[in-house]
mmCIF file of C-alpha atoms in Angstrom:
data_model
loop_
_atom_site.group_PDB
_atom_site.id
_atom_site.type_symbol
_atom_site.label_atom_id
_atom_site.label_comp_id
_atom_site.label_asym_id
_atom_site.label_seq_id
_atom_site.Cartn_x
_atom_site.Cartn_y
_atom_site.Cartn_z
ATOM 1 C CA UNK A 982 -25.975 29.750 -47.071
ATOM 2 C CA UNK A 983 -27.278 28.217 -43.629
ATOM 3 C CA UNK A 984 -25.722 29.767 -40.529
ATOM 4 C CA UNK A 985 -26.124 27.954 -37.351
ATOM 5 C CA UNK A 986 -25.311 30.853 -34.980
ATOM 6 C CA UNK A 987 -27.964 32.349 -32.696
ATOM 7 C CA UNK A 988 -29.367 35.744 -34.082
ATOM 8 C CA UNK A 989 -29.880 38.862 -31.796
ATOM 9 C CA UNK A 990 -31.900 41.856 -32.612
ATOM 10 C CA UNK A 991 -30.907 45.259 -31.535
ATOM 11 C CA UNK A 992 -32.192 48.515 -31.888
ATOM 12 C CA UNK A 993 -29.277 50.289 -33.583
ATOM 13 C CA UNK A 994 -25.423 50.299 -33.862
ATOM 14 C CA UNK A 995 -25.173 52.029 -30.510
ATOM 15 C CA UNK A 996 -27.437 49.202 -28.677
ATOM 16 C CA UNK A 997 -25.268 46.660 -30.552
ATOM 17 C CA UNK A 998 -22.127 47.995 -28.929
ATOM 18 C CA UNK A 999 -23.767 48.181 -25.421
ATOM 19 C CA UNK A 1000 -24.883 44.564 -26.416
ATOM 20 C CA UNK A 1001 -21.516 43.252 -26.873
ATOM 21 C CA UNK A 1002 -19.651 44.940 -24.088
ATOM 22 C CA UNK A 1003 -22.256 43.800 -21.413
ATOM 23 C CA UNK A 1004 -21.783 40.061 -22.510
ATOM 24 C CA UNK A 1005 -18.152 40.505 -22.429
ATOM 25 C CA UNK A 1006 -17.884 39.667 -26.330
ATOM 26 C CA UNK A 1007 -15.307 42.176 -27.044
ATOM 27 C CA UNK A 1008 -11.674 43.242 -26.241
ATOM 28 C CA UNK A 1009 -12.935 46.596 -24.687
ATOM 29 C CA UNK A 1010 -13.111 48.204 -28.108
ATOM 30 C CA UNK A 1011 -16.160 48.667 -30.287
ATOM 31 C CA UNK A 1012 -16.994 45.905 -32.613
ATOM 32 C CA UNK A 1013 -18.368 45.700 -36.193
ATOM 33 C CA UNK A 1014 -21.975 44.087 -35.755
ATOM 34 C CA UNK A 1015 -21.574 40.752 -37.289
ATOM 35 C CA UNK A 1016 -24.728 40.679 -39.631
ATOM 36 C CA UNK A 1017 -25.554 37.509 -41.854
ATOM 37 C CA UNK A 1018 -24.839 39.158 -44.801
ATOM 38 C CA UNK A 1019 -20.930 40.200 -43.494
ATOM 39 C CA UNK A 1020 -20.312 36.995 -42.011
ATOM 40 C CA UNK A 1021 -21.724 35.091 -45.490
ATOM 41 C CA UNK A 1022 -19.307 37.432 -47.377
ATOM 42 C CA UNK A 1023 -16.287 35.984 -45.464
ATOM 43 C CA UNK A 1024 -17.319 32.374 -45.818
ATOM 44 C CA UNK A 1025 -17.874 33.065 -49.675
ATOM 45 C CA UNK A 1026 -14.616 34.639 -50.311
ATOM 46 C CA UNK A 1027 -12.475 31.915 -48.581
ATOM 47 C CA UNK A 1028 -15.082 29.292 -50.286
ATOM 48 C CA UNK A 1029 -15.938 27.742 -46.891
ATOM 49 C CA UNK A 1030 -19.069 26.409 -45.655
ATOM 50 C CA UNK A 1031 -20.253 27.556 -42.495
ATOM 51 C CA UNK A 1032 -19.760 24.130 -40.997
ATOM 52 C CA UNK A 1033 -16.492 23.547 -42.105
ATOM 53 C CA UNK A 1034 -14.223 22.229 -39.331
ATOM 54 C CA UNK A 1035 -11.338 24.660 -38.749
ATOM 55 C CA UNK A 1036 -9.761 22.614 -36.069
ATOM 56 C CA UNK A 1037 -10.502 21.133 -32.509
ATOM 57 C CA UNK A 1038 -9.085 23.051 -29.558
ATOM 58 C CA UNK A 1039 -7.725 19.950 -28.029
ATOM 59 C CA UNK A 1040 -7.519 20.504 -24.134
ATOM 60 C CA UNK A 1041 -11.426 21.124 -24.179
ATOM 61 C CA UNK A 1042 -12.276 19.047 -27.626
ATOM 62 C CA UNK A 1043 -13.916 22.250 -28.558
ATOM 63 C CA UNK A 1044 -14.654 22.402 -32.333
ATOM 64 C CA UNK A 1045 -14.016 25.569 -34.135
ATOM 65 C CA UNK A 1046 -15.983 26.089 -37.240
ATOM 66 C CA UNK A 1047 -15.481 28.707 -40.113
ATOM 67 C CA UNK A 1048 -18.705 30.409 -39.144
ATOM 68 C CA UNK A 1049 -17.583 31.252 -35.586
ATOM 69 C CA UNK A 1050 -14.193 32.519 -36.993
ATOM 70 C CA UNK A 1051 -15.791 34.636 -39.535
ATOM 71 C CA UNK A 1052 -18.407 36.046 -37.253
ATOM 72 C CA UNK A 1053 -15.337 37.036 -34.831
ATOM 73 C CA UNK A 1054 -13.426 38.390 -37.916
ATOM 74 C CA UNK A 1055 -16.283 40.611 -39.129
ATOM 75 C CA UNK A 1056 -16.509 42.091 -35.164
ATOM 76 C CA UNK A 1057 -12.802 42.922 -35.564
ATOM 77 C CA UNK A 1058 -13.003 44.775 -38.635
ATOM 78 C CA UNK A 1059 -12.138 42.300 -41.262
ATOM 79 C CA UNK A 1060 -13.020 42.632 -44.986
ATOM 80 C CA UNK A 1061 -13.852 39.198 -46.647
ATOM 81 C CA UNK A 1062 -10.453 39.594 -48.278
ATOM 82 C CA UNK A 1063 -8.862 39.293 -44.823
ATOM 83 C CA UNK A 1064 -10.559 36.429 -43.898
ATOM 84 C CA UNK A 1065 -8.336 33.615 -45.289
ATOM 85 C CA UNK A 1066 -5.652 35.037 -43.349
ATOM 86 C CA UNK A 1067 -7.536 34.593 -40.072
ATOM 87 C CA UNK A 1068 -8.639 30.916 -41.001
ATOM 88 C CA UNK A 1069 -4.880 30.004 -41.801
ATOM 89 C CA UNK A 1070 -3.607 31.643 -38.738
ATOM 90 C CA UNK A 1071 -5.946 29.706 -36.374
ATOM 91 C CA UNK A 1072 -5.243 26.489 -38.371
ATOM 92 C CA UNK A 1073 -1.593 27.135 -37.132
ATOM 93 C CA UNK A 1074 -2.490 27.823 -33.948
ATOM 94 C CA UNK A 1075 -3.956 24.682 -33.577
ATOM 95 C CA UNK A 1076 -1.429 22.566 -34.633
ATOM 96 C CA UNK A 1077 -0.093 20.602 -31.632
ATOM 97 C CA UNK A 1078 3.635 22.638 -31.221
ATOM 98 C CA UNK A 1079 1.831 25.701 -30.653
ATOM 99 C CA UNK A 1080 0.434 24.543 -27.602
ATOM 100 C CA UNK A 1081 -2.560 26.977 -27.935
ATOM 101 C CA UNK A 1082 -3.993 26.565 -24.209
ATOM 102 C CA UNK A 1083 -0.833 26.833 -22.378
ATOM 103 C CA UNK A 1084 0.395 30.007 -24.643
ATOM 104 C CA UNK A 1085 -3.248 31.714 -24.033
ATOM 105 C CA UNK A 1086 -3.843 31.039 -20.447
ATOM 106 C CA UNK A 1087 -0.523 31.645 -19.167
ATOM 107 C CA UNK A 1088 0.429 34.052 -16.187
ATOM 108 C CA UNK A 1089 3.515 35.026 -18.870
ATOM 109 C CA UNK A 1090 1.201 37.064 -20.902
ATOM 110 C CA UNK A 1091 2.436 36.487 -24.292
ATOM 111 C CA UNK A 1092 0.249 37.439 -27.454
ATOM 112 C CA UNK A 1093 -0.174 35.644 -30.816
ATOM 113 C CA UNK A 1094 2.165 37.157 -33.027
ATOM 114 C CA UNK A 1095 1.283 36.770 -36.704
ATOM 115 C CA UNK A 1096 3.702 37.260 -39.513
ATOM 116 C CA UNK A 1097 2.443 37.160 -43.283
ATOM 117 C CA UNK A 1098 4.138 36.410 -46.454
ATOM 118 C CA UNK A 1099 3.416 36.220 -50.080
ATOM 119 C CA UNK A 1100 1.319 37.937 -52.459
ATOM 120 C CA UNK A 1101 -1.628 38.301 -50.395
ATOM 121 C CA UNK A 1102 0.150 41.151 -48.340
ATOM 122 C CA UNK A 1103 0.002 43.474 -51.258
ATOM 123 C CA UNK A 1104 -3.553 42.230 -52.372
ATOM 124 C CA UNK A 1105 -5.272 42.877 -49.143
ATOM 125 C CA UNK A 1106 -2.980 46.202 -48.520
ATOM 126 C CA UNK A 1107 -0.643 45.061 -45.534
ATOM 127 C CA UNK A 1108 1.869 47.859 -45.383
ATOM 128 C CA UNK A 1109 5.322 46.233 -44.007
ATOM 129 C CA UNK A 1110 6.975 49.513 -43.927
ATOM 130 C CA UNK A 1111 6.118 52.442 -41.467
ATOM 131 C CA UNK A 1112 5.067 51.436 -37.969
ATOM 132 C CA UNK A 1113 5.580 47.782 -38.763
ATOM 133 C CA UNK A 1114 4.777 46.360 -35.533
ATOM 134 C CA UNK A 1115 1.617 48.233 -34.723
ATOM 135 C CA UNK A 1116 -1.315 50.126 -36.251
ATOM 136 C CA UNK A 1117 0.576 50.252 -39.522
ATOM 137 C CA UNK A 1118 -2.686 49.580 -41.847
ATOM 138 C CA UNK A 1119 -6.316 48.200 -41.874
ATOM 139 C CA UNK A 1120 -5.978 44.706 -42.703
ATOM 140 C CA UNK A 1121 -2.939 43.929 -40.269
ATOM 141 C CA UNK A 1122 -4.710 45.629 -37.498
ATOM 142 C CA UNK A 1123 -8.098 43.969 -38.110
ATOM 143 C CA UNK A 1124 -6.515 40.369 -38.791
ATOM 144 C CA UNK A 1125 -4.679 40.699 -35.545
ATOM 145 C CA UNK A 1126 -7.678 41.801 -33.562
ATOM 146 C CA UNK A 1127 -9.836 39.109 -35.114
ATOM 147 C CA UNK A 1128 -7.483 36.426 -33.549
ATOM 148 C CA UNK A 1129 -7.862 38.072 -30.152
ATOM 149 C CA UNK A 1130 -11.624 38.293 -30.389
ATOM 150 C CA UNK A 1131 -11.688 34.345 -31.597
ATOM 151 C CA UNK A 1132 -9.901 33.493 -28.478
ATOM 152 C CA UNK A 1133 -11.984 35.696 -26.277
ATOM 153 C CA UNK A 1134 -15.269 34.571 -27.603
ATOM 154 C CA UNK A 1135 -14.802 30.762 -28.961
ATOM 155 C CA UNK A 1136 -12.222 29.484 -25.827
ATOM 156 C CA UNK A 1137 -13.110 31.953 -23.176
ATOM 157 C CA UNK A 1138 -9.622 33.639 -23.447
ATOM 158 C CA UNK A 1139 -10.698 36.592 -21.458
ATOM 159 C CA UNK A 1140 -8.568 38.073 -18.844
ATOM 160 C CA UNK A 1141 -9.148 36.655 -15.311
ATOM 161 C CA UNK A 1142 -11.058 33.323 -16.975
ATOM 162 C CA UNK A 1143 -8.759 31.290 -19.298
ATOM 163 C CA UNK A 1144 -6.177 34.304 -19.804
ATOM 164 C CA UNK A 1145 -4.255 34.383 -16.543
ATOM 165 C CA UNK A 1146 -1.937 37.097 -17.586
ATOM 166 C CA UNK A 1147 0.086 38.957 -14.947
ATOM 167 C CA UNK A 1148 0.779 41.844 -17.280
ATOM 168 C CA UNK A 1149 0.006 40.966 -20.871
ATOM 169 C CA UNK A 1150 1.256 43.557 -23.561
ATOM 170 C CA UNK A 1151 -0.304 45.755 -26.031
ATOM 171 C CA UNK A 1152 0.367 43.022 -28.764
ATOM 172 C CA UNK A 1153 -2.609 41.232 -27.388
ATOM 173 C CA UNK A 1154 -5.214 43.680 -29.022
ATOM 174 C CA UNK A 1155 -3.116 43.156 -32.637
ATOM 175 C CA UNK A 1156 0.169 41.745 -33.221
ATOM 176 C CA UNK A 1157 -0.020 41.308 -36.887
ATOM 177 C CA UNK A 1158 2.796 42.381 -39.573
ATOM 178 C CA UNK A 1159 3.755 41.527 -43.055
ATOM 179 C CA UNK A 1160 7.045 41.045 -44.231
ATOM 180 C CA UNK A 1161 8.545 43.651 -46.614
ATOM 181 C CA UNK A 1162 9.215 41.218 -49.530
ATOM 182 C CA UNK A 1163 9.306 43.785 -52.017
ATOM 183 C CA UNK A 1164 11.958 45.906 -50.315
ATOM 184 C CA UNK A 1165 14.049 43.240 -49.402
ATOM 185 C CA UNK A 1166 16.964 40.962 -51.124
ATOM 186 C CA UNK A 1167 16.497 38.353 -48.470
ATOM 187 C CA UNK A 1168 14.750 34.915 -48.822
ATOM 188 C CA UNK A 1169 11.314 35.560 -47.086
ATOM 189 C CA UNK A 1170 10.441 33.715 -43.638
ATOM 190 C CA UNK A 1171 8.343 31.674 -45.068
ATOM 191 C CA UNK A 1172 10.465 30.634 -47.611
ATOM 192 C CA UNK A 1173 13.029 29.572 -45.150
ATOM 193 C CA UNK A 1174 10.498 27.784 -43.293
ATOM 194 C CA UNK A 1175 10.201 25.510 -46.235
ATOM 195 C CA UNK A 1176 7.092 26.771 -48.036
ATOM 196 C CA UNK A 1177 7.046 27.043 -51.931
ATOM 197 C CA UNK A 1178 8.239 30.245 -53.375
ATOM 198 C CA UNK A 1179 5.227 32.567 -54.320
ATOM 199 C CA UNK A 1180 2.747 30.790 -51.778
ATOM 200 C CA UNK A 1181 0.914 33.264 -49.303
ATOM 201 C CA UNK A 1182 1.604 32.066 -45.730
ATOM 202 C CA UNK A 1183 1.053 32.969 -42.271
ATOM 203 C CA UNK A 1184 3.627 32.211 -39.216
ATOM 204 C CA UNK A 1185 2.299 32.408 -35.819
ATOM 205 C CA UNK A 1186 4.245 32.506 -32.468
ATOM 206 C CA UNK A 1187 3.481 33.071 -28.749
ATOM 207 C CA UNK A 1188 5.612 36.059 -28.557
ATOM 208 C CA UNK A 1189 6.472 38.586 -25.910
ATOM 209 C CA UNK A 1190 6.378 42.429 -26.480
ATOM 210 C CA UNK A 1191 8.675 43.827 -28.892
ATOM 211 C CA UNK A 1192 12.256 44.988 -27.497
ATOM 212 C CA UNK A 1193 13.459 47.887 -29.612
ATOM 213 C CA UNK A 1194 17.062 48.529 -30.047
ATOM 214 C CA UNK A 1195 19.151 51.059 -32.036
ATOM 215 C CA UNK A 1196 22.492 50.983 -33.578
ATOM 216 C CA UNK A 1197 23.275 53.541 -36.630
ATOM 217 C CA UNK A 1198 26.894 54.222 -35.827
ATOM 218 C CA UNK A 1199 27.968 51.308 -37.750
ATOM 219 C CA UNK A 1200 27.695 49.252 -41.112
ATOM 220 C CA UNK A 1201 29.557 46.182 -39.791
ATOM 221 C CA UNK A 1202 27.195 43.327 -39.766
ATOM 222 C CA UNK A 1203 28.768 41.904 -36.756
ATOM 223 C CA UNK A 1204 28.410 45.035 -34.912
ATOM 224 C CA UNK A 1205 24.756 45.463 -35.910
ATOM 225 C CA UNK A 1206 24.110 41.842 -34.543
ATOM 226 C CA UNK A 1207 26.028 42.402 -31.264
ATOM 227 C CA UNK A 1208 23.339 44.868 -30.436
ATOM 228 C CA UNK A 1209 20.528 42.134 -31.470
ATOM 229 C CA UNK A 1210 22.462 39.616 -29.361
ATOM 230 C CA UNK A 1211 22.615 41.990 -26.518
ATOM 231 C CA UNK A 1212 19.140 42.530 -26.441
ATOM 232 C CA UNK A 1213 18.458 38.810 -26.566
ATOM 233 C CA UNK A 1214 20.867 38.257 -23.844
ATOM 234 C CA UNK A 1215 18.910 41.089 -21.643
ATOM 235 C CA UNK A 1216 15.753 38.769 -22.152
ATOM 236 C CA UNK A 1217 17.494 35.707 -21.061
ATOM 237 C CA UNK A 1218 18.938 37.482 -17.717
ATOM 238 C CA UNK A 1219 15.678 39.608 -17.047
ATOM 239 C CA UNK A 1220 12.964 37.489 -18.013
ATOM 240 C CA UNK A 1221 13.605 33.586 -19.548
ATOM 241 C CA UNK A 1222 16.923 31.776 -19.714
ATOM 242 C CA UNK A 1223 15.120 28.950 -21.750
ATOM 243 C CA UNK A 1224 15.928 28.708 -25.480
ATOM 244 C CA UNK A 1225 13.041 29.100 -28.147
ATOM 245 C CA UNK A 1226 11.931 30.755 -31.135
ATOM 246 C CA UNK A 1227 13.016 34.387 -31.258
ATOM 247 C CA UNK A 1228 12.017 37.000 -34.160
ATOM 248 C CA UNK A 1229 14.444 39.880 -35.097
ATOM 249 C CA UNK A 1230 12.774 42.667 -37.005
ATOM 250 C CA UNK A 1231 15.228 44.393 -39.509
ATOM 251 C CA UNK A 1232 14.117 47.655 -41.074
ATOM 252 C CA UNK A 1233 15.837 48.823 -44.336
ATOM 253 C CA UNK A 1234 18.407 51.079 -42.914
ATOM 254 C CA UNK A 1235 20.136 48.325 -41.365
ATOM 255 C CA UNK A 1236 19.499 45.547 -44.025
ATOM 256 C CA UNK A 1237 21.316 48.002 -46.437
ATOM 257 C CA UNK A 1238 24.421 47.129 -44.620
ATOM 258 C CA UNK A 1239 23.698 43.309 -44.457
ATOM 259 C CA UNK A 1240 22.966 43.542 -48.476
ATOM 260 C CA UNK A 1241 26.275 45.381 -48.918
ATOM 261 C CA UNK A 1242 28.133 43.033 -46.967
ATOM 262 C CA UNK A 1243 26.637 40.044 -48.964
ATOM 263 C CA UNK A 1244 25.103 38.448 -45.444
ATOM 264 C CA UNK A 1245 22.118 36.348 -45.655
ATOM 265 C CA UNK A 1246 19.405 35.788 -43.273
ATOM 266 C CA UNK A 1247 21.451 32.257 -42.686
ATOM 267 C CA UNK A 1248 24.317 34.349 -42.017
ATOM 268 C CA UNK A 1249 22.438 36.326 -39.550
ATOM 269 C CA UNK A 1250 21.248 33.078 -37.945
ATOM 270 C CA UNK A 1251 24.379 31.647 -37.554
ATOM 271 C CA UNK A 1252 26.045 34.647 -35.940
ATOM 272 C CA UNK A 1253 23.370 35.205 -33.361
ATOM 273 C CA UNK A 1254 23.289 31.356 -32.741
ATOM 274 C CA UNK A 1255 26.778 31.690 -31.310
ATOM 275 C CA UNK A 1256 26.704 35.331 -29.859
ATOM 276 C CA UNK A 1257 22.934 35.251 -27.943
ATOM 277 C CA UNK A 1258 24.331 33.126 -24.960
ATOM 278 C CA UNK A 1259 24.641 33.945 -21.195
ATOM 279 C CA UNK A 1260 26.169 32.168 -18.170
ATOM 280 C CA UNK A 1261 23.885 31.305 -15.617
ATOM 281 C CA UNK A 1262 25.878 33.167 -12.923
ATOM 282 C CA UNK A 1263 24.776 36.308 -14.879
ATOM 283 C CA UNK A 1264 21.337 35.474 -13.256
ATOM 284 C CA UNK A 1265 23.164 36.871 -9.733
ATOM 285 C CA UNK A 1266 23.766 40.293 -11.180
ATOM 286 C CA UNK A 1267 19.856 40.599 -11.964
ATOM 287 C CA UNK A 1268 18.610 39.537 -8.637
ATOM 288 C CA UNK A 1269 17.791 35.927 -9.230
ATOM 289 C CA UNK A 1270 21.135 34.697 -7.372
ATOM 290 C CA UNK A 1271 18.653 32.113 -5.985
ATOM 291 C CA UNK A 1272 18.590 30.123 -8.974
ATOM 292 C CA UNK A 1273 22.248 29.720 -9.906
ATOM 293 C CA UNK A 1274 23.478 27.483 -7.389
ATOM 294 C CA UNK A 1275 26.354 25.513 -8.457
ATOM 295 C CA UNK A 1276 25.340 25.645 -12.100
ATOM 296 C CA UNK A 1277 27.022 29.604 -12.664
ATOM 297 C CA UNK A 1278 29.507 28.230 -15.422
ATOM 298 C CA UNK A 1279 26.769 26.671 -17.299
ATOM 299 C CA UNK A 1280 26.011 28.427 -20.655
ATOM 300 C CA UNK A 1281 22.761 29.025 -22.111
ATOM 301 C CA UNK A 1282 21.805 29.740 -25.677
ATOM 302 C CA UNK A 1283 18.951 31.743 -26.715
ATOM 303 C CA UNK A 1284 18.356 29.426 -29.938
ATOM 304 C CA UNK A 1285 18.307 25.701 -29.776
ATOM 305 C CA UNK A 1286 19.382 25.793 -33.320
ATOM 306 C CA UNK A 1287 20.073 28.789 -35.537
ATOM 307 C CA UNK A 1288 16.850 27.643 -37.438
ATOM 308 C CA UNK A 1289 14.909 28.793 -34.155
ATOM 309 C CA UNK A 1290 15.428 32.699 -35.022
ATOM 310 C CA UNK A 1291 12.815 33.974 -37.473
ATOM 311 C CA UNK A 1292 14.295 36.931 -39.417
ATOM 312 C CA UNK A 1293 11.782 39.308 -40.502
ATOM 313 C CA UNK A 1294 12.285 42.587 -43.070
ATOM 314 C CA UNK A 1295 10.034 45.018 -41.962
ATOM 315 C CA UNK A 1296 9.983 48.797 -40.932
ATOM 316 C CA UNK A 1297 9.942 52.214 -42.280
ATOM 317 C CA UNK A 1298 12.812 53.409 -44.334
ATOM 318 C CA UNK A 1299 15.025 55.917 -41.845
ATOM 319 C CA UNK A 1300 16.551 54.996 -38.425
ATOM 320 C CA UNK A 1301 18.775 52.181 -37.386
ATOM 321 C CA UNK A 1302 16.246 50.346 -35.409
ATOM 322 C CA UNK A 1303 15.229 47.068 -34.958
ATOM 323 C CA UNK A 1304 13.383 44.731 -32.528
ATOM 324 C CA UNK A 1305 13.751 41.416 -30.942
ATOM 325 C CA UNK A 1306 10.740 39.618 -30.291
ATOM 326 C CA UNK A 1307 11.077 36.973 -27.389
ATOM 327 C CA UNK A 1308 9.469 33.566 -27.319
ATOM 328 C CA UNK A 1309 6.598 33.200 -24.479
ATOM 329 C CA UNK A 1310 8.386 30.476 -22.179
ATOM 330 C CA UNK A 1311 11.377 28.890 -24.256
ATOM 331 C CA UNK A 1312 10.166 26.109 -26.595
ATOM 332 C CA UNK A 1313 7.003 25.005 -24.935
ATOM 333 C CA UNK A 1314 5.513 26.745 -27.545
ATOM 334 C CA UNK A 1315 6.846 26.626 -31.264
ATOM 335 C CA UNK A 1316 6.304 29.015 -34.527
ATOM 336 C CA UNK A 1317 4.141 27.327 -36.918
ATOM 337 C CA UNK A 1318 4.000 28.229 -40.317
ATOM 338 C CA UNK A 1319 0.797 27.205 -42.843
ATOM 339 C CA UNK A 1320 0.145 28.172 -46.443
ATOM 340 C CA UNK A 1321 -3.045 30.631 -46.780
ATOM 341 C CA UNK A 1322 -5.645 29.535 -49.224
ATOM 342 C CA UNK A 1323 -9.169 28.472 -49.914
ATOM 343 C CA UNK A 1324 -9.951 24.970 -48.658
ATOM 344 C CA UNK A 1325 -9.339 22.378 -51.376
ATOM 345 C CA UNK A 1326 -10.763 19.447 -50.153
ATOM 346 C CA UNK A 1327 -14.287 20.641 -49.069
ATOM 347 C CA UNK A 1328 -17.420 21.215 -50.799
ATOM 348 C CA UNK A 1329 -17.947 24.609 -52.120
ATOM 349 C CA UNK A 1330 -20.950 25.959 -50.153
ATOM 350 C CA UNK B 204 -9.613 15.283 -15.168
ATOM 351 C CA UNK B 205 -8.220 13.553 -18.235
ATOM 352 C CA UNK B 206 -6.546 10.771 -15.553
ATOM 353 C CA UNK B 207 -10.109 10.439 -14.476
ATOM 354 C CA UNK B 208 -11.407 10.132 -17.932
ATOM 355 C CA UNK B 209 -8.918 7.422 -18.439
ATOM 356 C CA UNK B 210 -10.335 5.349 -15.303
ATOM 357 C CA UNK B 211 -7.060 6.633 -13.330
ATOM 358 C CA UNK B 212 -8.407 7.981 -9.900
ATOM 359 C CA UNK B 213 -6.820 11.420 -9.705
ATOM 360 C CA UNK B 214 -6.230 14.434 -7.491
ATOM 361 C CA UNK B 215 -5.209 17.987 -8.459
ATOM 362 C CA UNK B 216 -3.220 20.780 -6.605
ATOM 363 C CA UNK B 217 -3.894 24.258 -7.195
ATOM 364 C CA UNK B 218 -2.387 27.222 -5.507
ATOM 365 C CA UNK B 219 -5.156 29.884 -4.034
ATOM 366 C CA UNK B 220 -4.544 32.259 -6.771
ATOM 367 C CA UNK B 221 -5.665 29.775 -9.616
ATOM 368 C CA UNK B 222 -8.706 28.180 -7.765
ATOM 369 C CA UNK B 223 -11.042 30.556 -10.023
ATOM 370 C CA UNK B 224 -8.986 28.919 -13.052
ATOM 371 C CA UNK B 225 -9.518 25.444 -11.918
ATOM 372 C CA UNK B 226 -13.388 25.874 -11.346
ATOM 373 C CA UNK B 227 -13.704 27.606 -14.648
ATOM 374 C CA UNK B 228 -11.607 24.527 -16.452
ATOM 375 C CA UNK B 229 -13.730 21.967 -14.629
ATOM 376 C CA UNK B 230 -16.695 23.807 -15.769
ATOM 377 C CA UNK B 231 -15.676 23.866 -19.486
ATOM 378 C CA UNK B 232 -14.613 20.479 -19.483
ATOM 379 C CA UNK B 233 -17.922 19.043 -18.024
ATOM 380 C CA UNK B 234 -16.626 18.418 -14.639
ATOM 381 C CA UNK B 235 -18.453 21.139 -12.755
ATOM 382 C CA UNK B 236 -17.657 21.144 -9.209
ATOM 383 C CA UNK B 237 -14.409 18.568 -9.470
ATOM 384 C CA UNK B 238 -12.746 18.803 -6.192
ATOM 385 C CA UNK B 239 -8.776 19.787 -5.830
ATOM 386 C CA UNK B 240 -6.766 20.390 -3.093
ATOM 387 C CA UNK B 241 -5.495 24.178 -2.484
ATOM 388 C CA UNK B 242 -2.487 25.528 -1.464
ATOM 389 C CA UNK B 243 -0.493 28.693 -0.579
ATOM 390 C CA UNK B 244 0.602 30.863 -3.504
ATOM 391 C CA UNK B 245 3.127 31.374 -4.575
ATOM 392 C CA UNK B 246 5.399 28.377 -5.111
ATOM 393 C CA UNK B 247 8.416 29.667 -6.709
ATOM 394 C CA UNK B 248 9.767 31.914 -4.151
ATOM 395 C CA UNK B 249 8.655 29.508 -1.221
ATOM 396 C CA UNK B 250 11.908 28.173 0.672
ATOM 397 C CA UNK B 251 12.382 24.777 1.415
ATOM 398 C CA UNK B 252 10.664 24.320 4.742
ATOM 399 C CA UNK B 253 7.521 26.284 3.588
ATOM 400 C CA UNK B 254 7.258 24.308 0.370
ATOM 401 C CA UNK B 255 7.751 21.203 2.282
ATOM 402 C CA UNK B 256 4.894 22.155 4.369
ATOM 403 C CA UNK B 257 2.599 22.681 1.468
ATOM 404 C CA UNK B 258 3.383 19.487 0.033
ATOM 405 C CA UNK B 259 2.333 17.674 3.411
ATOM 406 C CA UNK B 260 -0.744 19.384 3.335
ATOM 407 C CA UNK B 261 -1.425 18.779 -0.316
ATOM 408 C CA UNK B 262 -0.777 15.038 -0.013
ATOM 409 C CA UNK B 263 -2.924 14.697 3.062
ATOM 410 C CA UNK B 264 -5.693 16.340 0.848
ATOM 411 C CA UNK B 265 -5.259 14.523 -2.148
ATOM 412 C CA UNK B 266 -5.039 11.246 -0.106
ATOM 413 C CA UNK B 267 -8.431 12.480 1.442
ATOM 414 C CA UNK B 268 -9.807 13.209 -2.152
ATOM 415 C CA UNK B 269 -9.051 10.011 -3.422
ATOM 416 C CA UNK B 270 -10.290 7.974 -0.611
ATOM 417 C CA UNK B 271 -13.353 9.529 0.329
ATOM 418 C CA UNK B 272 -16.335 11.288 -0.779
ATOM 419 C CA UNK B 273 -15.459 12.361 -4.360
ATOM 420 C CA UNK B 274 -17.726 10.866 -6.963
ATOM 421 C CA UNK B 275 -15.998 12.373 -10.022
#
C-alpha cells in the first residue's frame, strides 16, 4: 500500500506528542502516533485505497482522501474496526444539507453529534447505556474525537482560525453515542430515517450541548413529554427561535412508561411537534424584547415537521432523566444519515 | 471571492472581529490579500443610526474597492 503523506522522524513517543502539539495538529490531548502500519490497518479494514476520495469540501474545493481520515482516526485512538464509522460520518458531513463549513466555522459553537445504529455498535464495543452522552466507551470516544481531529487538521477548524466559536461546548472533544437497540422496543433512529433494517448507519447533526432534564414523578407519556417540550421551549427562548432538527435522548426508566402505554417514536414526535412552540412575545421575558416588535402574537414551532425530531433510546437503567439536544441554528444545517460499509464501487487496494 | 471567480466584480464586508477569519479564508481559497471593507463589531446590537453609519462607510469603501486599485 502506497501512502502519500509526508513522514516525520521523532525520537520517542514523548517527542511525538510535542511534535504534534507544537504544530497545532491536536485538540490539546495526546495523540496516538499515526505510523504507516496503523494507518494501513485502518484502510485495510475498510477496504479503501489511500487515495480513495471520501469527498470534497465545497467551500474550499479541498479533496479529502481515506488516507488523511485514517491518519486522524489513528491519532484519535481509533482501532481499525472503528474506521468505517469515521468514513461514513465524514461522508455524511460532506453532504450539502449538513452545511459543513457554516456549522464548523460559526460563532454559535456547535459540535458534530454522531448517533450510530445497527449491528456495528455491538461489534466495536459501543455502550449505549451508562454515561451515554460522554466517555461511555473506547469506540464512541475515539470515533467522535476522530471527526474533530479531521476538522482541525484537514480543514483548519482550529479555535480562532476557521472555528470562530465564541464558547463551543465539551461535545467538541467527542460527541458520539450508539442507540440502545437491544434495550428498546422502538424502531431505531436509522430505520425511522428510511434506512433498511439491519443496516449499520450513522446520523450526524450540528448540535448544541445536551440539556439534561428530569421527571420521575409520573408514568404518563404526555407529562413526561411536557418536560421535554419545556426544555425545547427554553432553548427557543434563551438561544434560538428557529426550527430545525432536535434530538431527544430517552433512557430506559422513561422508555418503560412509553412502552407500557403503547407509544411509538412517531407518537412522541407528533406530541412534541404540537407542544414545543412559543410565542415571539416570550422573548420580552428573556431580555430580547427589542426583537419582538409587532410580532409578539406570532407562534413559532421548534420543529418544521414531526420528522425533524430525532428520538434516540440511550442511557443507563436508573433515573427519570432525559436530554434535549438542540440544533446549531434552526434548519441551516440538517441531520444526515448514511449507511456504514466498505466501498462497493472502488478497487480493493 | 466566488463572485470574482465567476467574473463578477465583488466586494466583501467584514466586521473588525472577523478580519483574521476573512484573511485566512482568502489565503486558503488562493486569494491571499484579497481586500474587503471593514466595519465595527457587533452588528446585531447596533441601533438604526449606528447601523446606517456603518452601511454608509461600507458602501463608500466597497465603491472604492470596485473602482480603484484592487487587481483581484
